[in-house]
Tab-separated table of C-alpha atoms in Angstrom:
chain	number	residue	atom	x	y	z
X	15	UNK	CA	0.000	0.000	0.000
X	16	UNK	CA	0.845	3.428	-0.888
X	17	UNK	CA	0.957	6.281	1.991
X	18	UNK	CA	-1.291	7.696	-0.312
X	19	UNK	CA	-3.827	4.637	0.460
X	20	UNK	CA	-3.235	4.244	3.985
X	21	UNK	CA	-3.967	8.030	4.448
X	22	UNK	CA	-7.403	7.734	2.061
X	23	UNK	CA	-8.152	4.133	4.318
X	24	UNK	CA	-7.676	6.634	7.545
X	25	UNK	CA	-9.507	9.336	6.131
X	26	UNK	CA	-12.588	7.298	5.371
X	27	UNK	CA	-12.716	5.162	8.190
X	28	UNK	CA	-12.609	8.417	10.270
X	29	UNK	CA	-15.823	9.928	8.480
X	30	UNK	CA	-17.521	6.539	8.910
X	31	UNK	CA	-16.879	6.761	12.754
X	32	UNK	CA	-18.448	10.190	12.633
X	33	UNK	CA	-21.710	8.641	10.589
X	34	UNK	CA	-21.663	6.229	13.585
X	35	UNK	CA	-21.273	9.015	16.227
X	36	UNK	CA	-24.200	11.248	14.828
X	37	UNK	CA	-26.598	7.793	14.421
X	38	UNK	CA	-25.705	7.358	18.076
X	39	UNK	CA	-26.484	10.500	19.392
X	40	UNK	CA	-29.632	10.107	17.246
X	41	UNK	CA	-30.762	7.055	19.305
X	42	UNK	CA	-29.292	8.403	22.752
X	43	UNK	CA	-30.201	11.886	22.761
X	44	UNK	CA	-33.496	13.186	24.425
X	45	UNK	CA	-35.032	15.456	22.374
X	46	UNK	CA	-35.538	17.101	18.799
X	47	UNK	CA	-32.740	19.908	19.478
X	48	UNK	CA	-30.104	17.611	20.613
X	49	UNK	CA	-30.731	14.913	17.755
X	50	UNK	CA	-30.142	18.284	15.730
X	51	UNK	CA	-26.777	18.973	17.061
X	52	UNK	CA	-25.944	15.687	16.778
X	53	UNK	CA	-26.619	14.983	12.910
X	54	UNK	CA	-25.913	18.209	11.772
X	55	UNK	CA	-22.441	18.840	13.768
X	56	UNK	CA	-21.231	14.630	13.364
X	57	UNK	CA	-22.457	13.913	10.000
X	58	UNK	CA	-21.541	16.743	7.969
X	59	UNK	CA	-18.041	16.325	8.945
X	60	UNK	CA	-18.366	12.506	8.823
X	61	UNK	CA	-19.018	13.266	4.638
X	62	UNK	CA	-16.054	15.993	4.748
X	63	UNK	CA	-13.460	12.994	5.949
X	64	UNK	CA	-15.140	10.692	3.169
X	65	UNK	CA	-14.906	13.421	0.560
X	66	UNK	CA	-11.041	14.185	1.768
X	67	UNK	CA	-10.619	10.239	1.544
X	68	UNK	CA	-12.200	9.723	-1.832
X	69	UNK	CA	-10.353	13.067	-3.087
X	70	UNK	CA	-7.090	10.970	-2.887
X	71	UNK	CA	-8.344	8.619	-5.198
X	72	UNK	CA	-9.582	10.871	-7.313
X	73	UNK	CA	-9.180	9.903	-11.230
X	74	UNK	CA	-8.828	13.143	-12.300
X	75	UNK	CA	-8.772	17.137	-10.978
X	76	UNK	CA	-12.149	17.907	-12.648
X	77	UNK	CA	-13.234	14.837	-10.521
X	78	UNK	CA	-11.884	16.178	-7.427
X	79	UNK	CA	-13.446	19.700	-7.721
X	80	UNK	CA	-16.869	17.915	-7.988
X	81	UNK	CA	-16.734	16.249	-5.223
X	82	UNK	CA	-15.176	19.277	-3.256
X	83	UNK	CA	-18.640	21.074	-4.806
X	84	UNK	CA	-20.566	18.176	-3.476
X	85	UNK	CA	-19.203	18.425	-0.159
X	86	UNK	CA	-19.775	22.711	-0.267
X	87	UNK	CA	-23.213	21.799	-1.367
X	88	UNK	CA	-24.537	19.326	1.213
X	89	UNK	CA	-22.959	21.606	3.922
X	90	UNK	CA	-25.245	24.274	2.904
X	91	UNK	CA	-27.909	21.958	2.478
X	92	UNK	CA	-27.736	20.611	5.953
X	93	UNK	CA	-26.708	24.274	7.616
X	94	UNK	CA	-30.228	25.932	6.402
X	95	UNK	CA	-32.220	22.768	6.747
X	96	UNK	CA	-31.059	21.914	10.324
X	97	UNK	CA	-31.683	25.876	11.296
X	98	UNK	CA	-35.477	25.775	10.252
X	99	UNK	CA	-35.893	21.908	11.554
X	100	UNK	CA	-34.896	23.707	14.655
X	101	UNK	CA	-37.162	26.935	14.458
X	102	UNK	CA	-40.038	25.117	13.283
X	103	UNK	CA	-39.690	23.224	16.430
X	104	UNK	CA	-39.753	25.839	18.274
X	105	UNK	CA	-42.575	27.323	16.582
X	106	UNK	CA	-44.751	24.988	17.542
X	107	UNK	CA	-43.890	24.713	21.115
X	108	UNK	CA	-41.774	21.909	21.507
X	109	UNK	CA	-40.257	22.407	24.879
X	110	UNK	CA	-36.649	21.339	25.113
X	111	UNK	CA	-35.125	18.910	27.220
X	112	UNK	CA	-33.500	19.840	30.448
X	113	UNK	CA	-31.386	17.747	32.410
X	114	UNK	CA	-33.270	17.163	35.299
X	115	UNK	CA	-35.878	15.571	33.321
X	116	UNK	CA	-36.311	12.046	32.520
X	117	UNK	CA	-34.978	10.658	28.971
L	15	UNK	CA	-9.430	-3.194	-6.402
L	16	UNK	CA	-10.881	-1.581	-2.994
L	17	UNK	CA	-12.560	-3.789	-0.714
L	18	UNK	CA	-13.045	-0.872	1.738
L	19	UNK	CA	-15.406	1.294	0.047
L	20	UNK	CA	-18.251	-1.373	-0.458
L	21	UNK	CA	-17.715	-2.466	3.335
L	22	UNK	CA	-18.244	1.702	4.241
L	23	UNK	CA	-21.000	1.942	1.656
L	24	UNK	CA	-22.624	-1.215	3.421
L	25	UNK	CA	-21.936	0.303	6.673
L	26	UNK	CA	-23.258	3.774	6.284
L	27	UNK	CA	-26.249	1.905	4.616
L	28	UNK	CA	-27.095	-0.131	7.702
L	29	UNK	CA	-26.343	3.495	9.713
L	30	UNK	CA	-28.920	5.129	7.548
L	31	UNK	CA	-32.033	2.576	7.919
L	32	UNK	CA	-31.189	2.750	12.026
L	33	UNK	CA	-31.016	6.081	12.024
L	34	UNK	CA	-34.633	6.279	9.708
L	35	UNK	CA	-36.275	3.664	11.787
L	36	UNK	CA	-35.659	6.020	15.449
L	37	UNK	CA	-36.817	9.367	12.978
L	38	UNK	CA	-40.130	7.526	11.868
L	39	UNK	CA	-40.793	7.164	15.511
L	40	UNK	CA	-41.126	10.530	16.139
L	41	UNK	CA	-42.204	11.229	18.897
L	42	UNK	CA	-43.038	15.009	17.213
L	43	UNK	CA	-43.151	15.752	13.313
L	44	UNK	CA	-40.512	18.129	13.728
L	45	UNK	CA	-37.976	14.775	14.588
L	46	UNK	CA	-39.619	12.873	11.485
L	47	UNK	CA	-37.897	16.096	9.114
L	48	UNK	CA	-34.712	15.016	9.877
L	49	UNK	CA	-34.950	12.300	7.800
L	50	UNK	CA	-33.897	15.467	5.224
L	51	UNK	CA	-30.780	15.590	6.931
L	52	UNK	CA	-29.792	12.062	6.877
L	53	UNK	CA	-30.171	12.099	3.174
L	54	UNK	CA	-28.397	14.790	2.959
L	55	UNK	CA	-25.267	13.667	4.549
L	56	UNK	CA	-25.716	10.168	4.463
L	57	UNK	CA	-27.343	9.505	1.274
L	58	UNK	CA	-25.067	11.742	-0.780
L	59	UNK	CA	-21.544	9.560	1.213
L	60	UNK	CA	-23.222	6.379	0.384
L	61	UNK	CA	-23.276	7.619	-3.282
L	62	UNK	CA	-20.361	8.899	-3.327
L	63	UNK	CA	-18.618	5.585	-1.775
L	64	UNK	CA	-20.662	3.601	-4.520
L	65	UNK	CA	-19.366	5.613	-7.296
L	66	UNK	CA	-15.585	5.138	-6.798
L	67	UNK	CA	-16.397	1.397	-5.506
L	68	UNK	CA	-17.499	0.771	-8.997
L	69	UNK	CA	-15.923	3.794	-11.151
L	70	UNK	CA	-19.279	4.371	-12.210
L	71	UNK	CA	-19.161	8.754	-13.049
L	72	UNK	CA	-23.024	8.334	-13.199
L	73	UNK	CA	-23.373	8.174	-9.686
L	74	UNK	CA	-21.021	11.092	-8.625
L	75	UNK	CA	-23.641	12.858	-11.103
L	76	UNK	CA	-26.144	11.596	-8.735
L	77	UNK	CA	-25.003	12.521	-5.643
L	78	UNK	CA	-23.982	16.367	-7.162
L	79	UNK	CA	-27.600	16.803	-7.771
L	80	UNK	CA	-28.834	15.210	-4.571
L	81	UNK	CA	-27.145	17.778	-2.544
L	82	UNK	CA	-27.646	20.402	-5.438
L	83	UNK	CA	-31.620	19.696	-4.340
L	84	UNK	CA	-31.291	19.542	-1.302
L	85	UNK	CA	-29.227	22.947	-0.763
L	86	UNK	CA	-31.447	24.471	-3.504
L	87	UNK	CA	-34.671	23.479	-1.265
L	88	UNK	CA	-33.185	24.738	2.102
L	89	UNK	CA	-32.423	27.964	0.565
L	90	UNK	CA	-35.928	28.363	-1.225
L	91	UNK	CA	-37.429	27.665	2.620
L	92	UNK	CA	-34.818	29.794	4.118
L	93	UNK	CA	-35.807	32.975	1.589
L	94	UNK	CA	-39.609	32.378	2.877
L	95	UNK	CA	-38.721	31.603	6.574
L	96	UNK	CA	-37.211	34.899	6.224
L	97	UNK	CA	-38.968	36.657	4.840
L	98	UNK	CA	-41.961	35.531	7.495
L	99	UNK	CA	-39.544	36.523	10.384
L	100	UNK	CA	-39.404	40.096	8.345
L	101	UNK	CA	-43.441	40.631	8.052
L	102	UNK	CA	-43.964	39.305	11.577
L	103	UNK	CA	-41.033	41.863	12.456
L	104	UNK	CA	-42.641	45.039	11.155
L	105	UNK	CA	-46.002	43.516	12.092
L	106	UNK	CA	-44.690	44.414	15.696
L	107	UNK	CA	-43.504	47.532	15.011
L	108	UNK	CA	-46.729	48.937	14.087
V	28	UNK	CA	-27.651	48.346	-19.441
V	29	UNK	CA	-24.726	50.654	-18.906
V	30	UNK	CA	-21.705	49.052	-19.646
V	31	UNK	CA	-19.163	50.286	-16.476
V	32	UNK	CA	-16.335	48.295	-15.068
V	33	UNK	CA	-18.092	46.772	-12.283
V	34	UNK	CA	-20.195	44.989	-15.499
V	35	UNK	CA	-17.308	43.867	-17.398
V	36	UNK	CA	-15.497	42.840	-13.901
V	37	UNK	CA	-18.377	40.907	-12.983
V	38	UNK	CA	-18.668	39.258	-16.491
V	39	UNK	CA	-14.941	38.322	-16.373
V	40	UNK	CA	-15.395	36.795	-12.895
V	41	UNK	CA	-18.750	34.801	-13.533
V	42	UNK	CA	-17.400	33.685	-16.971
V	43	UNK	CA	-14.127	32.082	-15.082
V	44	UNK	CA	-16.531	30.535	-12.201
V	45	UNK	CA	-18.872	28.873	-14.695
V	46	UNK	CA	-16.284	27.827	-16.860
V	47	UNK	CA	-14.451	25.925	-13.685
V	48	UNK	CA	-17.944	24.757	-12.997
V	49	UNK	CA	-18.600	23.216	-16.257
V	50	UNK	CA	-14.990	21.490	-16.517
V	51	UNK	CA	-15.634	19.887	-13.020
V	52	UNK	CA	-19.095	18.810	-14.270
V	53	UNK	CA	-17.921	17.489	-17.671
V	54	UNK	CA	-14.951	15.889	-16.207
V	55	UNK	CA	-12.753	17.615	-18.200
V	56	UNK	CA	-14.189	16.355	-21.463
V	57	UNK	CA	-12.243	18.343	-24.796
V	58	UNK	CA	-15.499	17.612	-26.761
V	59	UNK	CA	-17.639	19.021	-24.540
V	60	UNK	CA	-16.612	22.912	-24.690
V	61	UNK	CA	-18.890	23.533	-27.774
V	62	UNK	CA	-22.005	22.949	-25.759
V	63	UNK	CA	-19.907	24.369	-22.866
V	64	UNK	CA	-19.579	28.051	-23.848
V	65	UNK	CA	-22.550	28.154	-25.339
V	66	UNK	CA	-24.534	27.149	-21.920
V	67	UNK	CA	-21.365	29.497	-20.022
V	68	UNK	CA	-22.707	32.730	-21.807
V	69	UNK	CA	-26.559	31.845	-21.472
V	70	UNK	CA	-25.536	31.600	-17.890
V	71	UNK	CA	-23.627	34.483	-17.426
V	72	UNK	CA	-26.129	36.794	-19.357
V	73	UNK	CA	-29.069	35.312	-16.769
V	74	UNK	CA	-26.759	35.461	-14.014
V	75	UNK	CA	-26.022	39.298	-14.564
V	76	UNK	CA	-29.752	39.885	-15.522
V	77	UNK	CA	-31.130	37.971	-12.349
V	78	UNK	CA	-28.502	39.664	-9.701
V	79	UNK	CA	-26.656	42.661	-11.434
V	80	UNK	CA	-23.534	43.625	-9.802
V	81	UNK	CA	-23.245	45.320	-7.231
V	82	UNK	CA	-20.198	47.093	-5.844
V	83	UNK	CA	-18.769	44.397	-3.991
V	84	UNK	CA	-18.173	44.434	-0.723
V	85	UNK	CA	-17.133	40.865	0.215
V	86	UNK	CA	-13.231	40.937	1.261
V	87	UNK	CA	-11.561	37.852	-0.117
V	88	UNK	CA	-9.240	37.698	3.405
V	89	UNK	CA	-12.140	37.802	5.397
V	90	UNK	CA	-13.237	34.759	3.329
V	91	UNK	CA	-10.386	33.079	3.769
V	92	UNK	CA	-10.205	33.816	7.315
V	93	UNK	CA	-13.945	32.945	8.068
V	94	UNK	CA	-13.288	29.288	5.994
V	95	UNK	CA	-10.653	28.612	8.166
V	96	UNK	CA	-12.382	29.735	11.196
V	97	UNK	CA	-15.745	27.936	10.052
V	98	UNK	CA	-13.624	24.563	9.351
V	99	UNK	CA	-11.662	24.331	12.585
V	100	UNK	CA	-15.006	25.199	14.376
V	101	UNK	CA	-16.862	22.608	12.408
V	102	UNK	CA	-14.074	20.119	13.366
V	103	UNK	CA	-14.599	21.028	17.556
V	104	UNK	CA	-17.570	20.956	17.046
V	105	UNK	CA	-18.155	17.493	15.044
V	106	UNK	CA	-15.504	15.821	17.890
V	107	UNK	CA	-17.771	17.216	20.909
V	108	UNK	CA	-20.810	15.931	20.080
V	109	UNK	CA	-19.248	12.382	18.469
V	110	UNK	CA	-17.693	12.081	21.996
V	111	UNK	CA	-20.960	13.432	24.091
V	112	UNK	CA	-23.074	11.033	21.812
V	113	UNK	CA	-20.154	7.901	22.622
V	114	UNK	CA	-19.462	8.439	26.097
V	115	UNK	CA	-20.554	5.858	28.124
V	116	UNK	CA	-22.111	8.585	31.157
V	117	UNK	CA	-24.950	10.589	29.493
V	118	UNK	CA	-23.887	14.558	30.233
V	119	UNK	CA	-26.208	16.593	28.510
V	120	UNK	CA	-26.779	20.315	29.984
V	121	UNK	CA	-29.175	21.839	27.334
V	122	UNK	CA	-30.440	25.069	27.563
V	123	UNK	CA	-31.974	27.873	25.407
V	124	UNK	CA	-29.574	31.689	24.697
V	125	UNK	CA	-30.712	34.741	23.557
V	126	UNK	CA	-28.182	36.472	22.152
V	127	UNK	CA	-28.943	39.877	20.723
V	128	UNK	CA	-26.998	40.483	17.409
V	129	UNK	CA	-24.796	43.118	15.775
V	130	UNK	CA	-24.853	42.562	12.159
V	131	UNK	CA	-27.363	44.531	10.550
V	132	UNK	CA	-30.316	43.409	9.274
V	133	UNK	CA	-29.463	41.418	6.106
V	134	UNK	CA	-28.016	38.211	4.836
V	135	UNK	CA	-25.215	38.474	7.237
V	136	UNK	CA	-27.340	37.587	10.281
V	137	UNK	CA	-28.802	34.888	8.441
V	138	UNK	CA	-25.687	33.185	7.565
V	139	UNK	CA	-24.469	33.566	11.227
V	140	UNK	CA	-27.454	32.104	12.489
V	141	UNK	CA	-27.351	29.125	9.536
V	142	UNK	CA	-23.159	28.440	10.174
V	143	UNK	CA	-23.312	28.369	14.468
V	144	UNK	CA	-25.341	25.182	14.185
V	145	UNK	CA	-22.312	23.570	12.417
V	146	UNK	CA	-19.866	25.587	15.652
V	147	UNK	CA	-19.377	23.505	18.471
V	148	UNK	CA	-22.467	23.609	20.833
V	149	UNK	CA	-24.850	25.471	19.307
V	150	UNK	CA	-27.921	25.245	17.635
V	151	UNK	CA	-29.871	28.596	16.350
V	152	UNK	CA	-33.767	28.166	17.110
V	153	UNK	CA	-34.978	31.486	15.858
V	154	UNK	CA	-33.626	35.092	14.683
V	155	UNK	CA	-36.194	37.287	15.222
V	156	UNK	CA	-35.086	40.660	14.318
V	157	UNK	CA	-32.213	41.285	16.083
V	158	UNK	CA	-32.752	38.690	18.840
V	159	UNK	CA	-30.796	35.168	17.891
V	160	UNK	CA	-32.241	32.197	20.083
V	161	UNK	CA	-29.576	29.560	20.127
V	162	UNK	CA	-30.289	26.255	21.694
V	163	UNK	CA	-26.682	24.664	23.488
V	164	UNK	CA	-25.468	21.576	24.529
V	165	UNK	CA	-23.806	22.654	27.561
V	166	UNK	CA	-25.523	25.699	29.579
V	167	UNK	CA	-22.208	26.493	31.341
V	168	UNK	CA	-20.247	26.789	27.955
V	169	UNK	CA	-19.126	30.650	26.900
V	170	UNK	CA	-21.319	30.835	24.068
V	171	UNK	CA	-21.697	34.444	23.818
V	172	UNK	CA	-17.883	34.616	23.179
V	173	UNK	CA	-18.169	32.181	20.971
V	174	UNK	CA	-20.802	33.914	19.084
V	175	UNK	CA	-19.392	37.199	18.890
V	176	UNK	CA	-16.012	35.567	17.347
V	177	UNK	CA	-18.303	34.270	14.452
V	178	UNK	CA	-20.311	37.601	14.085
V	179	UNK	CA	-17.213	39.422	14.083
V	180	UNK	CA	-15.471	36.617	11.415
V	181	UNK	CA	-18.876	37.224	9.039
V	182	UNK	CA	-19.140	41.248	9.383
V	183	UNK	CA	-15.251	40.956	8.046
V	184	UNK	CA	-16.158	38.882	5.643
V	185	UNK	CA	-19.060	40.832	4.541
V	186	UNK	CA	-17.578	44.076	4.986
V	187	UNK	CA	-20.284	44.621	7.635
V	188	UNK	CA	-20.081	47.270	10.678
V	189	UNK	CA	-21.341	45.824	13.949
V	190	UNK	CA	-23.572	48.102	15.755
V	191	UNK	CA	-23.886	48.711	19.366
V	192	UNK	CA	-26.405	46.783	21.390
């Protein structure tokens, strides 16, 4: 193997750890606001280390700025969508968790 | 050539349907939207991990316009959430 | 239209954009640059119809500087929450912040309020006017300090001036 492999094999094992982390916090956390922080905060950089790992394999430059726009794109994506997820929420009275409360 | 990336793909695929199956339980409507997330994040990584497994360009294509919707539909709700916020603002000013 | 330098600059710069655009999309195809310029100028003649330029404003430091800021951040804040959603002992402290912003009214407090739920520990809830409700992980964390550093990253970037609150 390459160092150029092993660091693309670290890379995306990394980002799949953070997919694991924000599904966890999914299933653990108590309420709609932390599930929030969770998948927006863990996910998001879970697909930056994939898109860093893949970028090392990349076939070609044009290749690697696509992905790089992928990556831009789903950040966005998951910024604005995460933000009104959140407001909406709060719209409608969703009271968050505190920690004295039961899960 | 790369056993790894079908193993994440796999992986992040078995992540995603968990994570779907505790979002379809709710308990409030607002925790069945982030399913929009997930694909988001998840769904475009899967993609992206399927395309280099198999050196299919398609699917990078794919993924590019997943997150090209989904960034183009949280900024058309954004505009209107803000726009809201805006009226409701000068609706208290008067 | 009046053609004036801004125009032409902003032509120049939206051609070069869309033209990087369409070689990452294309892969890089030779064969495809017939199709390619034609679709470049449609775009760039929309483009300049649909949001004309204005005198720009945006410093290209301060975008550097608030990339940098916002991908360090993102990377806190990704390894918090990985390790509060891993550890074994559940230590959750929610609570809800009102922070009143700075920024003028505009794009730039909607951007803040959109980029701090990426920043460690927060969440925004709701920007009502001024008024940013942020929801936190950890009540005891600094996150007014934390908040201002952004603000102050995307009024730079923006070529914003804070106000007083």
């Amino acid at each position: 193997m390459t160092t150029t492999e092993i660091a693309s094999f670290i890379l995306l094992l990394t980002g799949a750890v953070f997919f694991f982390a924000g599904t966890v916090g999914l299933l653990r956390f108590p309420d709609v606001y932390t599930r929030l922080h969770a998948l927006a905060k863990a996910d998001n950089l879970g697909l930056g280390f994939i898109m860093l790992g893949l970028l090392l394999q990349a076939p070609s430059p044009a290749t690697a700025l696509k992905l790089v726009l992928i990556w831009l794109l789903a950040l966005a994506a998951s910024a604005t969508v995460g933000f009104l997820i959140a407001r909406r929420a709060r719209q409608n009275g969703i009271v968050p968790w505190q920690s004295g409360d039961r899960r | 050539m790369n056993t790894l990336l079908p193993i994440l793909a796999v992986f992040l695929l078995g992540n995603l349907l968990v994570a779907l199956l505790r979002v379809a339980r709710g308990p409030t409507p607002a925790d069945r939207l982030l399913a929009a997330l997930l694909f988001g994040t998840t769904g475009v990584a899967i993609l992206l991990l399927l395309a280099f497994a198999t050196a299919s360009a398609a699917l990078l294509d794919a993924a590019l316009v997943f997150a090209l919707l989904a960034a183009i539909s949280g900024a058309a709700f954004a505009q209107r959430a803000w726009r809201e916020e805006q009226a409701e603002a000068a609706h208290d000013d008067d | 239209m009046k053609l004036s330098v801004a125009a032409v600059r902003a032509f120049l710069w939206r051609s070069a954009l869309l033209a990087a655009l369409w070689w990452a999309l294309t892969d890089g195809r030779a064969d495809s640059w017939g199709v390619g310029s034609v679709s470049i100028l449609a775009a760039v003649s929309l483009s300049l119809r649909l949001l004309p330029p204005v005198p720009t404003t945006v410093s290209r430091i301060g975008l550097l500087r608030f990339a940098v800021f916002f991908f360090v951040q993102s990377l806190r804040g990704g390894i918090q929450v990985a390790w509060l959603a891993l550890r074994p002992r559940f230590s959750l402290r929610p609570a809800i912040h009102e922070i009143p912003l700075r920024l003028p009214e505009g794009i730039g407090r909607v951007l803040l309020a959109n980029t701090l739920s990426l920043l460690p520990g927060t969440l925004s809830v709701g920007l009502e006017g001024r008024r940013l409700c942020l929801h936190v992980l950890d009540a005891a964390a600094p996150t007014e300090v934390e908040v201002r550093r952004a603000e102050t990253r995307v009024a730079h970037m923006l070529g914003l001036k804070l106000e007083e609150t």
